[in-house]
CSV table of C-alpha atoms and ligand atoms in Angstrom, one decimal:
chain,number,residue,atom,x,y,z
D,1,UNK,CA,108.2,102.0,-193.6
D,2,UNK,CA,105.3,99.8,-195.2
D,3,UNK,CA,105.6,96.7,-196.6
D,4,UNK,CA,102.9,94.7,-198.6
D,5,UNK,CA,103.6,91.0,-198.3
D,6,UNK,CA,102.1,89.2,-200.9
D,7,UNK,CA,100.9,85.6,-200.7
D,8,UNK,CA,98.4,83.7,-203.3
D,9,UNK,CA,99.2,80.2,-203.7
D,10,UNK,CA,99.5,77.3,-200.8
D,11,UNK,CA,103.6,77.9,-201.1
D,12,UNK,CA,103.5,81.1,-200.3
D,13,UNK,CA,102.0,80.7,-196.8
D,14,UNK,CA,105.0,79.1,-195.5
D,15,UNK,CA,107.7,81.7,-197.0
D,16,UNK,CA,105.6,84.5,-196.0
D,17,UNK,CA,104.9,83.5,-192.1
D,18,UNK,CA,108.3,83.6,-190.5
D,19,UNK,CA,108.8,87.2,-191.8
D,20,UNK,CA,105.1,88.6,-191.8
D,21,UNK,CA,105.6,87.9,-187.9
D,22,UNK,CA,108.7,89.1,-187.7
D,23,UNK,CA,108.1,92.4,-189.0
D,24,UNK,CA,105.1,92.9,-186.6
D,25,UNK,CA,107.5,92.9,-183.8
D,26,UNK,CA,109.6,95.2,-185.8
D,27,UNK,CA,109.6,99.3,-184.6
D,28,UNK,CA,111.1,100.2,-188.4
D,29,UNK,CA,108.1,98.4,-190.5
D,30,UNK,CA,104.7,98.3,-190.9
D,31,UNK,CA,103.5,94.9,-192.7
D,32,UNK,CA,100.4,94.6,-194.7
D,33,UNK,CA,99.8,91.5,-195.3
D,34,UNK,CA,97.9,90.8,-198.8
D,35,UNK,CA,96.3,87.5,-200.2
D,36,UNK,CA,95.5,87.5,-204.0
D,37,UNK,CA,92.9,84.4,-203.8
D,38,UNK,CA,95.1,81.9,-206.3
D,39,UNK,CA,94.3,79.8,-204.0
D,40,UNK,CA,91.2,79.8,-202.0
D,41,UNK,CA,89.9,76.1,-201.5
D,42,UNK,CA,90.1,76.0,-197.5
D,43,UNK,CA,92.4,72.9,-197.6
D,44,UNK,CA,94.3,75.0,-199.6
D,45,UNK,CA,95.0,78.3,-197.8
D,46,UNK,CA,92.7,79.0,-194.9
D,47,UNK,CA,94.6,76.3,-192.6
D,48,UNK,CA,98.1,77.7,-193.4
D,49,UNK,CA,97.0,80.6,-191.5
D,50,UNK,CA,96.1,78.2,-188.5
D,51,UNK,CA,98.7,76.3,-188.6
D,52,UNK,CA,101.0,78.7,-189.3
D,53,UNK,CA,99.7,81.2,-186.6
D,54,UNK,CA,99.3,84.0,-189.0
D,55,UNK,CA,97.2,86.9,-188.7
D,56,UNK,CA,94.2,86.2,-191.3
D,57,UNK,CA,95.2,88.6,-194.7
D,58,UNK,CA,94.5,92.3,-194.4
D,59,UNK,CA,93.1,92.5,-198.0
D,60,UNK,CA,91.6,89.5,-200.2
D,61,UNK,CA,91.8,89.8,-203.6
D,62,UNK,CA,89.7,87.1,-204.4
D,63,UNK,CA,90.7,86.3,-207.8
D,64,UNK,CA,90.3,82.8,-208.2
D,65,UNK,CA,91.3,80.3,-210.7
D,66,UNK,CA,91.8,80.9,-214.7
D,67,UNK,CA,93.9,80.3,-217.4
D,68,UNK,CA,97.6,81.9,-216.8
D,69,UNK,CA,96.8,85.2,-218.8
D,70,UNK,CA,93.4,85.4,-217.3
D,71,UNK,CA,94.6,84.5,-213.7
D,72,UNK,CA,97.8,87.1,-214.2
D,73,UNK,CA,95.6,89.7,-215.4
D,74,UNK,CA,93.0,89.4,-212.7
D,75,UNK,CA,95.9,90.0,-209.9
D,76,UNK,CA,97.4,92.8,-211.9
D,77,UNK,CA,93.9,94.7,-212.0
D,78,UNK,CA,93.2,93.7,-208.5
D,79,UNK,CA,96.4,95.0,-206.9
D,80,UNK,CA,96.9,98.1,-208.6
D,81,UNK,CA,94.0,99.5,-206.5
D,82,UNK,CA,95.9,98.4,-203.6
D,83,UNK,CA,98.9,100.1,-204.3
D,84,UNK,CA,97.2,103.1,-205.2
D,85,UNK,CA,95.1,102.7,-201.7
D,86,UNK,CA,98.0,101.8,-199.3
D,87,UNK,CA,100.7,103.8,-200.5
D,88,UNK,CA,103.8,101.4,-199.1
D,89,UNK,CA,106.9,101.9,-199.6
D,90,UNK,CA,107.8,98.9,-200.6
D,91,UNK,CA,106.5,95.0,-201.9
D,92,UNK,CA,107.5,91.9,-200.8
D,93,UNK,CA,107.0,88.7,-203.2
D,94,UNK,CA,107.9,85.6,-202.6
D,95,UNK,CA,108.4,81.7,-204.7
D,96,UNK,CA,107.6,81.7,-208.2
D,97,UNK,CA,103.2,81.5,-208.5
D,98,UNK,CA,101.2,84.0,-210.8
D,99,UNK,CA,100.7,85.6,-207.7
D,100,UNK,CA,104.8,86.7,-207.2
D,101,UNK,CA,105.1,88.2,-210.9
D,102,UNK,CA,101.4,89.3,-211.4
D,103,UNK,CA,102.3,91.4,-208.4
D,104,UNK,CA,105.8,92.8,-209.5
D,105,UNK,CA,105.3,93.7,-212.4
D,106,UNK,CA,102.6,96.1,-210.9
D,107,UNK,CA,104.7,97.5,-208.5
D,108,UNK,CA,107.9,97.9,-210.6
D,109,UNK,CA,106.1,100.3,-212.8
D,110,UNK,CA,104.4,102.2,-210.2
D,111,UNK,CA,107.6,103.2,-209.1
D,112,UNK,CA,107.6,101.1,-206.0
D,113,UNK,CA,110.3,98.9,-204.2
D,114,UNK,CA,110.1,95.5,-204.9
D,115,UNK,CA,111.7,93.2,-203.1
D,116,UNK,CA,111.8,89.0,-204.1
D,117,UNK,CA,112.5,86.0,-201.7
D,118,UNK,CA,113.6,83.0,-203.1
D,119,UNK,CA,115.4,84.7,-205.7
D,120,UNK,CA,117.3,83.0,-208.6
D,121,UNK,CA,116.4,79.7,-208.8
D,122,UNK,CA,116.2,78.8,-212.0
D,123,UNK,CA,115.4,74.7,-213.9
D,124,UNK,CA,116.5,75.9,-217.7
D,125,UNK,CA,113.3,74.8,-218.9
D,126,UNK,CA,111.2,77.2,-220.2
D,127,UNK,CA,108.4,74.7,-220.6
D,128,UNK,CA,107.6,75.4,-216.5
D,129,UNK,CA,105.2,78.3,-215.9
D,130,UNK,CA,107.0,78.9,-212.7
D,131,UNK,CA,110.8,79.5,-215.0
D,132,UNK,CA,109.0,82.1,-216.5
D,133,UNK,CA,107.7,83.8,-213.5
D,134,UNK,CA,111.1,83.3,-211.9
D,135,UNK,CA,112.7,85.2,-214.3
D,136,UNK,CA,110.3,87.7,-215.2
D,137,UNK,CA,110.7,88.8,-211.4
D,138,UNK,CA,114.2,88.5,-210.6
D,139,UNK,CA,114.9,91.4,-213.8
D,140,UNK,CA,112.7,94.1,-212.5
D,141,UNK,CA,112.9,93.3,-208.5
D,142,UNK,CA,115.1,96.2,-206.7
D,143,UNK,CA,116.4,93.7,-204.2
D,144,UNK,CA,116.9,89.9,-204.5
D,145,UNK,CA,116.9,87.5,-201.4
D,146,UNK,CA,118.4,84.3,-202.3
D,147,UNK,CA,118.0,80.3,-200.5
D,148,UNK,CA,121.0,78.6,-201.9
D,149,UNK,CA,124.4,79.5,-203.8
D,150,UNK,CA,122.9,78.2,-207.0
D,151,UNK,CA,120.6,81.6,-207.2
D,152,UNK,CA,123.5,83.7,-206.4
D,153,UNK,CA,125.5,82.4,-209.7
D,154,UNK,CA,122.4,82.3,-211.6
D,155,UNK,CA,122.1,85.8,-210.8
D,156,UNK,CA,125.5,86.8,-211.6
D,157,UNK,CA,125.3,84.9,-215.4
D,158,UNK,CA,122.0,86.6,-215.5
D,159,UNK,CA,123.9,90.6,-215.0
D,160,UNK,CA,122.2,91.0,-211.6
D,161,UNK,CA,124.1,93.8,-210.0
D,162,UNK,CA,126.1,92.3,-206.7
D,163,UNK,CA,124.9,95.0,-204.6
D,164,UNK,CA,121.5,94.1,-205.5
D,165,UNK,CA,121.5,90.3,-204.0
D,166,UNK,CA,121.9,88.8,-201.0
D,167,UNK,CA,122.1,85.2,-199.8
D,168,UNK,CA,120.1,84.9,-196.8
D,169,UNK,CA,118.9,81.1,-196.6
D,170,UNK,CA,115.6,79.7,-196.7
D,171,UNK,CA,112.5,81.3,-194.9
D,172,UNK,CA,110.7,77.8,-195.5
D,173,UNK,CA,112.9,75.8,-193.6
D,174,UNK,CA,112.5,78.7,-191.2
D,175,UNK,CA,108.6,77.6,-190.9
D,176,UNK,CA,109.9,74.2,-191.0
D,177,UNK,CA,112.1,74.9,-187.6
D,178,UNK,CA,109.3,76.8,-186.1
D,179,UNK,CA,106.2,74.3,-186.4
D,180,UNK,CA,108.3,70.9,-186.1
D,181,UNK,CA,107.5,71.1,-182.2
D,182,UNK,CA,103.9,71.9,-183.2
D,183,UNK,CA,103.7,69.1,-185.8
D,184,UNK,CA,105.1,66.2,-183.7
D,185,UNK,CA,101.6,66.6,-181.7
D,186,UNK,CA,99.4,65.8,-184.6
D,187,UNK,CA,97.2,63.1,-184.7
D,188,UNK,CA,97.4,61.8,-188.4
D,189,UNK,CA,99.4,59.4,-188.0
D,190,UNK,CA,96.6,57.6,-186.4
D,191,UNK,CA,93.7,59.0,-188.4
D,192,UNK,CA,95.2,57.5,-191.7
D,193,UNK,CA,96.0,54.3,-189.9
D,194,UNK,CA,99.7,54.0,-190.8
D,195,UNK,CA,102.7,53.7,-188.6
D,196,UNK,CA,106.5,55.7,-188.4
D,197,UNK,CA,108.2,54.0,-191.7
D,198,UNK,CA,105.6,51.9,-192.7
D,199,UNK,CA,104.5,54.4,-195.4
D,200,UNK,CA,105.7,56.1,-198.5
D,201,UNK,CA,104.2,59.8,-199.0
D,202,UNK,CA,102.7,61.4,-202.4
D,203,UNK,CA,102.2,64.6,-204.0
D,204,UNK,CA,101.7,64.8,-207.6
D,205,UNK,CA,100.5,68.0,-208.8
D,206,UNK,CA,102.5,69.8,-212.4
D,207,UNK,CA,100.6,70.3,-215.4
D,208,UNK,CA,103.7,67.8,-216.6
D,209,UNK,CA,102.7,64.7,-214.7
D,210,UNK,CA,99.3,65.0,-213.9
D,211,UNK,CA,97.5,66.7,-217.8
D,212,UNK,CA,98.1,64.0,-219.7
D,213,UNK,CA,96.2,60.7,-219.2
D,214,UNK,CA,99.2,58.5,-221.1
D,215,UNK,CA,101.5,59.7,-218.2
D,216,UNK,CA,99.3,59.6,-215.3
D,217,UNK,CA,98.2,56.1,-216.4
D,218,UNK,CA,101.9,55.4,-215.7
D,219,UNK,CA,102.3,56.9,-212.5
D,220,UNK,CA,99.1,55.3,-211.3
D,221,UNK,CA,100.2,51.2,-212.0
D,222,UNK,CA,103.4,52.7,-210.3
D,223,UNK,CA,101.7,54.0,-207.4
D,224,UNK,CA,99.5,50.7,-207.3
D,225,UNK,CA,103.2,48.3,-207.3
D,226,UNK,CA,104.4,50.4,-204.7
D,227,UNK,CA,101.5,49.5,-202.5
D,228,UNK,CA,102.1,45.8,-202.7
D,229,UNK,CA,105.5,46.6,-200.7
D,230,UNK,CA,104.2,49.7,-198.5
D,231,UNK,CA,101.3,51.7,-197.6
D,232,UNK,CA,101.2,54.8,-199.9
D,233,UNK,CA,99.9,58.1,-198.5
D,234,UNK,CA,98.6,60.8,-201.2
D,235,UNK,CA,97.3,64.2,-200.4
D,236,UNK,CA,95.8,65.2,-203.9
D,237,UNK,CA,95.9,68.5,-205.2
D,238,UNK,CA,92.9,69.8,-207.1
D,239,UNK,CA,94.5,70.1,-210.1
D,240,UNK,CA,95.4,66.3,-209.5
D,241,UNK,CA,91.8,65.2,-208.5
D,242,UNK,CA,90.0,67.4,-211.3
D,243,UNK,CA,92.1,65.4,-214.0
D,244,UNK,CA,92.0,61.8,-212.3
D,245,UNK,CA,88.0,62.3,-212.2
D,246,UNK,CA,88.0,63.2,-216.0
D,247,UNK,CA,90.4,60.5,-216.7
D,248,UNK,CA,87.5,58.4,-214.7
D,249,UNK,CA,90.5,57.0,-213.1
D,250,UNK,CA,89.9,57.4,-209.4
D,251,UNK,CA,88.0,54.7,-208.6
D,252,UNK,CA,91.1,52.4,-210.0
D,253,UNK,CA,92.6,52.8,-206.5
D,254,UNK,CA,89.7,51.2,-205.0
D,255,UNK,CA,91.3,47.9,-205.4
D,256,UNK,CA,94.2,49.0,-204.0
D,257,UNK,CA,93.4,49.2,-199.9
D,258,UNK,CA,97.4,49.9,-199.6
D,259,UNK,CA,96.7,53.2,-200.6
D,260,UNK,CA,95.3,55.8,-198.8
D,261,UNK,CA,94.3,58.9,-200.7
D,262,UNK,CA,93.3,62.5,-198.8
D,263,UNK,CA,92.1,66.3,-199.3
D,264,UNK,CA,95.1,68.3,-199.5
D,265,UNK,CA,96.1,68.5,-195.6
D,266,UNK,CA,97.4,71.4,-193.1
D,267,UNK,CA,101.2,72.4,-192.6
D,268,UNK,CA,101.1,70.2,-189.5
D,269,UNK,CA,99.5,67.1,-190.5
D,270,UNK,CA,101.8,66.8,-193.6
D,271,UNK,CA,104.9,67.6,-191.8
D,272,UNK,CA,104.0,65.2,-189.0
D,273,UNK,CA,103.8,62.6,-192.3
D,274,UNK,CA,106.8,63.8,-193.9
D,275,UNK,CA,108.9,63.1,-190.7
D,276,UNK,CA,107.3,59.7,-189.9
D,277,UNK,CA,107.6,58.4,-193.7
D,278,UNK,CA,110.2,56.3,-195.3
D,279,UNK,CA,110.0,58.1,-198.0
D,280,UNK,CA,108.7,60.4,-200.6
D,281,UNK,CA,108.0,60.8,-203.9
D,282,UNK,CA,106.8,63.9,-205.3
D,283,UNK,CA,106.9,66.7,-207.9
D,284,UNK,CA,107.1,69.5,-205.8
D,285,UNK,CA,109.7,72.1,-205.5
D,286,UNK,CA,109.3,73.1,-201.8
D,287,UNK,CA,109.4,69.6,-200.6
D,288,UNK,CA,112.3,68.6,-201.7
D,289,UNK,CA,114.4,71.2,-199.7
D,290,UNK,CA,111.9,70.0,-196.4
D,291,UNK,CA,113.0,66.6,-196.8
D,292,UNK,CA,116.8,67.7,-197.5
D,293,UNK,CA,116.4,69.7,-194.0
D,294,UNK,CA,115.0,66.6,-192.6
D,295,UNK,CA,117.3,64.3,-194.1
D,296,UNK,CA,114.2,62.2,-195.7
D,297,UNK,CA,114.6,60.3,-198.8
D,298,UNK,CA,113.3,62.2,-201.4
D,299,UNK,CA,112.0,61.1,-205.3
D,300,UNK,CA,111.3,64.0,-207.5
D,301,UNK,CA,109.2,63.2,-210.3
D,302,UNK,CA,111.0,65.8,-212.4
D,303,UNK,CA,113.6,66.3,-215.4
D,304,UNK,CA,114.8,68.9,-213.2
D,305,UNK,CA,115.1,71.2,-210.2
D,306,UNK,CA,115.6,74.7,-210.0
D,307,UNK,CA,116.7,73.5,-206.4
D,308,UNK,CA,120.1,71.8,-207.3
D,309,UNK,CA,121.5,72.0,-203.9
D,310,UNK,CA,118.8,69.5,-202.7
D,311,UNK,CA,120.3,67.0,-205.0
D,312,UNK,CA,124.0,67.8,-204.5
D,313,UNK,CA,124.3,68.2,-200.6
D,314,UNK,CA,120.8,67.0,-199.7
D,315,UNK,CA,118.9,63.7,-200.1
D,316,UNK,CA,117.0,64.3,-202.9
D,317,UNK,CA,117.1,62.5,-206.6
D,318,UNK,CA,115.8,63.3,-209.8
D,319,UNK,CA,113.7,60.4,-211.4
D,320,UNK,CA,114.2,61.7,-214.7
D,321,UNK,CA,112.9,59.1,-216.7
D,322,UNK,CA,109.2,58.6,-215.7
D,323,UNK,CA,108.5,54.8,-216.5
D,324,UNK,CA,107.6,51.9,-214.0
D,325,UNK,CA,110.5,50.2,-214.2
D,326,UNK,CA,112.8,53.4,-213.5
D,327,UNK,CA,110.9,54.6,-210.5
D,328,UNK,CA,110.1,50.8,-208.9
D,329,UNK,CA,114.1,50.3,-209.3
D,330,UNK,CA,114.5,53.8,-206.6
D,331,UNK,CA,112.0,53.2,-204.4
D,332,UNK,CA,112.8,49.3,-203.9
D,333,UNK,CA,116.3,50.7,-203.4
D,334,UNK,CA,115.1,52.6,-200.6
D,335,UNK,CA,112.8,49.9,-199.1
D,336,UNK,CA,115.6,47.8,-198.9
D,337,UNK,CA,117.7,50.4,-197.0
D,338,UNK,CA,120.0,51.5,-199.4
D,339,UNK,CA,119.7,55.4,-199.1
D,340,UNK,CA,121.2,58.7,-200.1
D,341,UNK,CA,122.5,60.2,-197.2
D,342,UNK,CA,122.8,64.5,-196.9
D,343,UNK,CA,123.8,67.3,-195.6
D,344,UNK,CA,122.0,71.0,-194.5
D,345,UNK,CA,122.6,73.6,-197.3
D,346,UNK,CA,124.6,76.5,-196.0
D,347,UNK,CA,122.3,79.5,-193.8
D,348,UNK,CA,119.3,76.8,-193.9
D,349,UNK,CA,119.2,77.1,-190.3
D,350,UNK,CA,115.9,78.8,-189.2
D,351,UNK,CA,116.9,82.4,-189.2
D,352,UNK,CA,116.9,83.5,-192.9
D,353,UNK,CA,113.4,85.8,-191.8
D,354,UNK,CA,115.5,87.3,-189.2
D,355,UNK,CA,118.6,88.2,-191.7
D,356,UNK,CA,115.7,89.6,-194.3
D,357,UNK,CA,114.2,91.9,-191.7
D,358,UNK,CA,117.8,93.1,-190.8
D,359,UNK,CA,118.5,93.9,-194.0
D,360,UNK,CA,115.1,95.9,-195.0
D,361,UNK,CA,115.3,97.8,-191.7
D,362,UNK,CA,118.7,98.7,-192.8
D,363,UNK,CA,117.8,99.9,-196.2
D,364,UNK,CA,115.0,101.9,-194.9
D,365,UNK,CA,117.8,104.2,-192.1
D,366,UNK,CA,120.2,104.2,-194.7
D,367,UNK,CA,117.1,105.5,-197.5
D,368,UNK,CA,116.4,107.9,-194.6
D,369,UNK,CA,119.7,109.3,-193.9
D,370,UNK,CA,119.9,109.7,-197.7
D,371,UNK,CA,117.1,112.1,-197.3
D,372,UNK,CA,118.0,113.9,-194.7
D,373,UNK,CA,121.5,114.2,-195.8
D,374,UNK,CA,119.8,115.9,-199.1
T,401,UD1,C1,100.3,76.6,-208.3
T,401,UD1,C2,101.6,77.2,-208.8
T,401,UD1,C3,102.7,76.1,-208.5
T,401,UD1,C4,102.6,75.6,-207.1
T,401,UD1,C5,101.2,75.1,-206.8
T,401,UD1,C6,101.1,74.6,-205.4
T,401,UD1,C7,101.6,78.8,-210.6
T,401,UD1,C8,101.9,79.0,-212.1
T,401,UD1,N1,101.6,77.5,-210.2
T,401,UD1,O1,99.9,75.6,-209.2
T,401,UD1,O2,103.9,76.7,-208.8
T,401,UD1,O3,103.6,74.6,-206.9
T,401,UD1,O4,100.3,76.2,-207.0
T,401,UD1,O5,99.8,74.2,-205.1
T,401,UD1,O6,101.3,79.8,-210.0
T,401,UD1,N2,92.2,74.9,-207.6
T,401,UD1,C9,91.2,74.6,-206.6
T,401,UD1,N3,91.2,75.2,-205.4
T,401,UD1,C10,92.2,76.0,-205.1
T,401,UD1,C11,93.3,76.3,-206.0
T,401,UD1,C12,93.2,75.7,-207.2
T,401,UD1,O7,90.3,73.8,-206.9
T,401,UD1,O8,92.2,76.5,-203.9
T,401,UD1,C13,92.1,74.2,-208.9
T,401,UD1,C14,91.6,75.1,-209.9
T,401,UD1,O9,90.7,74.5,-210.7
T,401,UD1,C15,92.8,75.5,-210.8
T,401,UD1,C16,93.8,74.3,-210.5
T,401,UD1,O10,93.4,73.8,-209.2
T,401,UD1,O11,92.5,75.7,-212.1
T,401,UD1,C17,95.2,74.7,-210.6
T,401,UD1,O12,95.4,75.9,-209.7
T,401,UD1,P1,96.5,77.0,-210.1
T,401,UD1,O13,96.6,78.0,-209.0
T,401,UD1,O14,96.2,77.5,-211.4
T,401,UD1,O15,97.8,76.2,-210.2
T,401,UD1,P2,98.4,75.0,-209.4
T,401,UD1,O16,98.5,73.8,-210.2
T,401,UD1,O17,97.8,74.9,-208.0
């Protein structure tokens, strides 16, 4: 059987990995693995492939940056050839990116298996590009992988068949379990000159927090407090530096020697940081189920999460309200020692890739039995 796996954007890399590799090994499937170009900075993508020790993509799309039409477009144009070229059998998406639904809805209407991971997640907020992609590709997809119970009654509300889903954990906590070894041997600790607890780590990078100068003003005096008490550590996104540098509000950090700010960094480098931190604050959806799995204290800069479980069993909280005062009040909590303590969703245990393998391989003898049978 052949499988396209699809990966575009830097979250992808991760989810894709542990099962890409997995199905290599496997005598049943025949991956393919295809990269759309969302993402194409090196920072941004080559080094997951390093890092990750993933064979380099088998097509590049090369479709680059745009607006969401113009970007959704591009990857629908792109990988319709491909389809048309390869043939497979079936599609594997995974997350929530341009890249997951640009490719489904391709696929659904060429007739071809599509299968999602990281199925039915869902924030209720409509205002998120990535809700929309969520649920755009959980209606049409044939079969639905899901990370945590949440999707699974999502799903259900939503009048997802039963026989359709299946709750197999997460595959990024599977990378997470496979590279930790890896990661402890990094050297950036000492690179960025900071020491195990003696930092706080930052990623800022939705359109929510980062577009609009009133907001990021905020978040930047916040950032600058913070760094009276602790060195901060911030990767920056792209997105994050392009609108800091319009803003002309980069070089307001360079009174501010506490923090330390970086390119985006490799899978092991920022998992070596995310281990060694005291805490985190962030806006990103992927982190916050890294940290629960490491039992990190997490921030989200967010109204919500489409990753509830994070906040229920993990250690995770939602800063809803984005103001100084609210956000000094959590982190001095946590400087002074009083954190949330958690506990490991169920099936997040490093062997969701292996259950998704099973399961297609299945699908694929029972398919061909069907066949024969006929
Ligand atoms: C995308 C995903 C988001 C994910 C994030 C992780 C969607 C809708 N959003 O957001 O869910 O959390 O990736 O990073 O798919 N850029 C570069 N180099 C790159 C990639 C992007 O400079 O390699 C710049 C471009 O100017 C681009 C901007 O960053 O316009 C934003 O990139 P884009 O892929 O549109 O969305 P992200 O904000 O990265």
């Amino acid at each position: 059987m052949k499988v396209i796996n699809v990966v575009g954007a830097r979250p992808n890399f991760m989810k894709i990995a542990p099962i890409h590799n997995l199905m290599l090994k496997s005598d049943k499937i025949t991956p393919v693995l295809v990269h759309t170009g969302q993402h194409y900075d090196e920072k941004m993508s080559k080094v997951f492939f390093e890092d990750l020790r993933m064979p380099m993509p088998d097509i590049y799309l090369n479709v680059g940056s745009g607006s969401h039409a113009v970007q959704t477009a591009k990857i629908m144009v792109e990988f319709e050839k491909v389809i048309l070229e390869e043939k497979p059998d079936m599609v594997l998406v995974v997350g929530d990116v341009n890249s997951t639904v640009a490719c489904t809805l391709v696929v659904v209407k060429m007739g071809v298996k599509c299968v999602h991971v990281e199925a039915g997640l869902r924030s209720f907020d409509r205002r998120m590009p990535e809700e929309i992609n969520r649920l755009m590709t959980d209606v049409v997809s044939d079969y639905l992988f899901v990370s945590e119970e949440s999707g699974l009654v999502n799903l259900k509300n939503e009048g997802i068949a039963d026989d359709k889903v299946f709750h197999v954990g997460n595959v990024m906590i599977d990378s997470l379990v496979n590279h930790c070894a890896s990661a402890d041997e990094s050297d950036i600790l000492k690179k960025l000159d900071v020491e195990k607890e003696g930092f706080c780590l930052v990623t800022l990078h939705r359109p929510s927090n980062v577009d609009a100068l009133e907001g990021v003003m905020e978040l930047v005096e916040t950032l600058i407090e913070i760094s009276k008490k602790t060195k901060v550590v911030f990767p920056i996104h792209p997105r994050t530096l392009q609108n800091f540098s319009t803003f002309g509000i980069l070089s307001g950090f360079s009174n501010s020697p506490n923090i330390i700010l970086t390119e985006p960094l490799g899978y092991l480098d920022f998992i070596k940081l995310m281990k060694e931190c005291k805490f985190l604050l962030t806006d990103s959806g992927g982190i916050q189920e890294e940290t629960t799995f490491l039992g990190k204290p997490c921030l989200t800069l967010r109204e919500n999460t489409e990753r509830p479980s994070t906040v229920t069993e993990g250690t995770n909280i939602l800063i809803k309200s984005l103001n100084k005062v609210n956000i000094l009040k959590h982190t001095d909590d946590i400087i002074l020692g009083r954190t949330k303590k958690g506990t490991i969703p169920k099936l997040w245990d490093g062997k969701a890739a292996f259950r998704i393998v099973e399961i297609l391989e299945n699908l694929y003898n029972m398919n061909l039995n069907r066949e024969n049978c006929g």
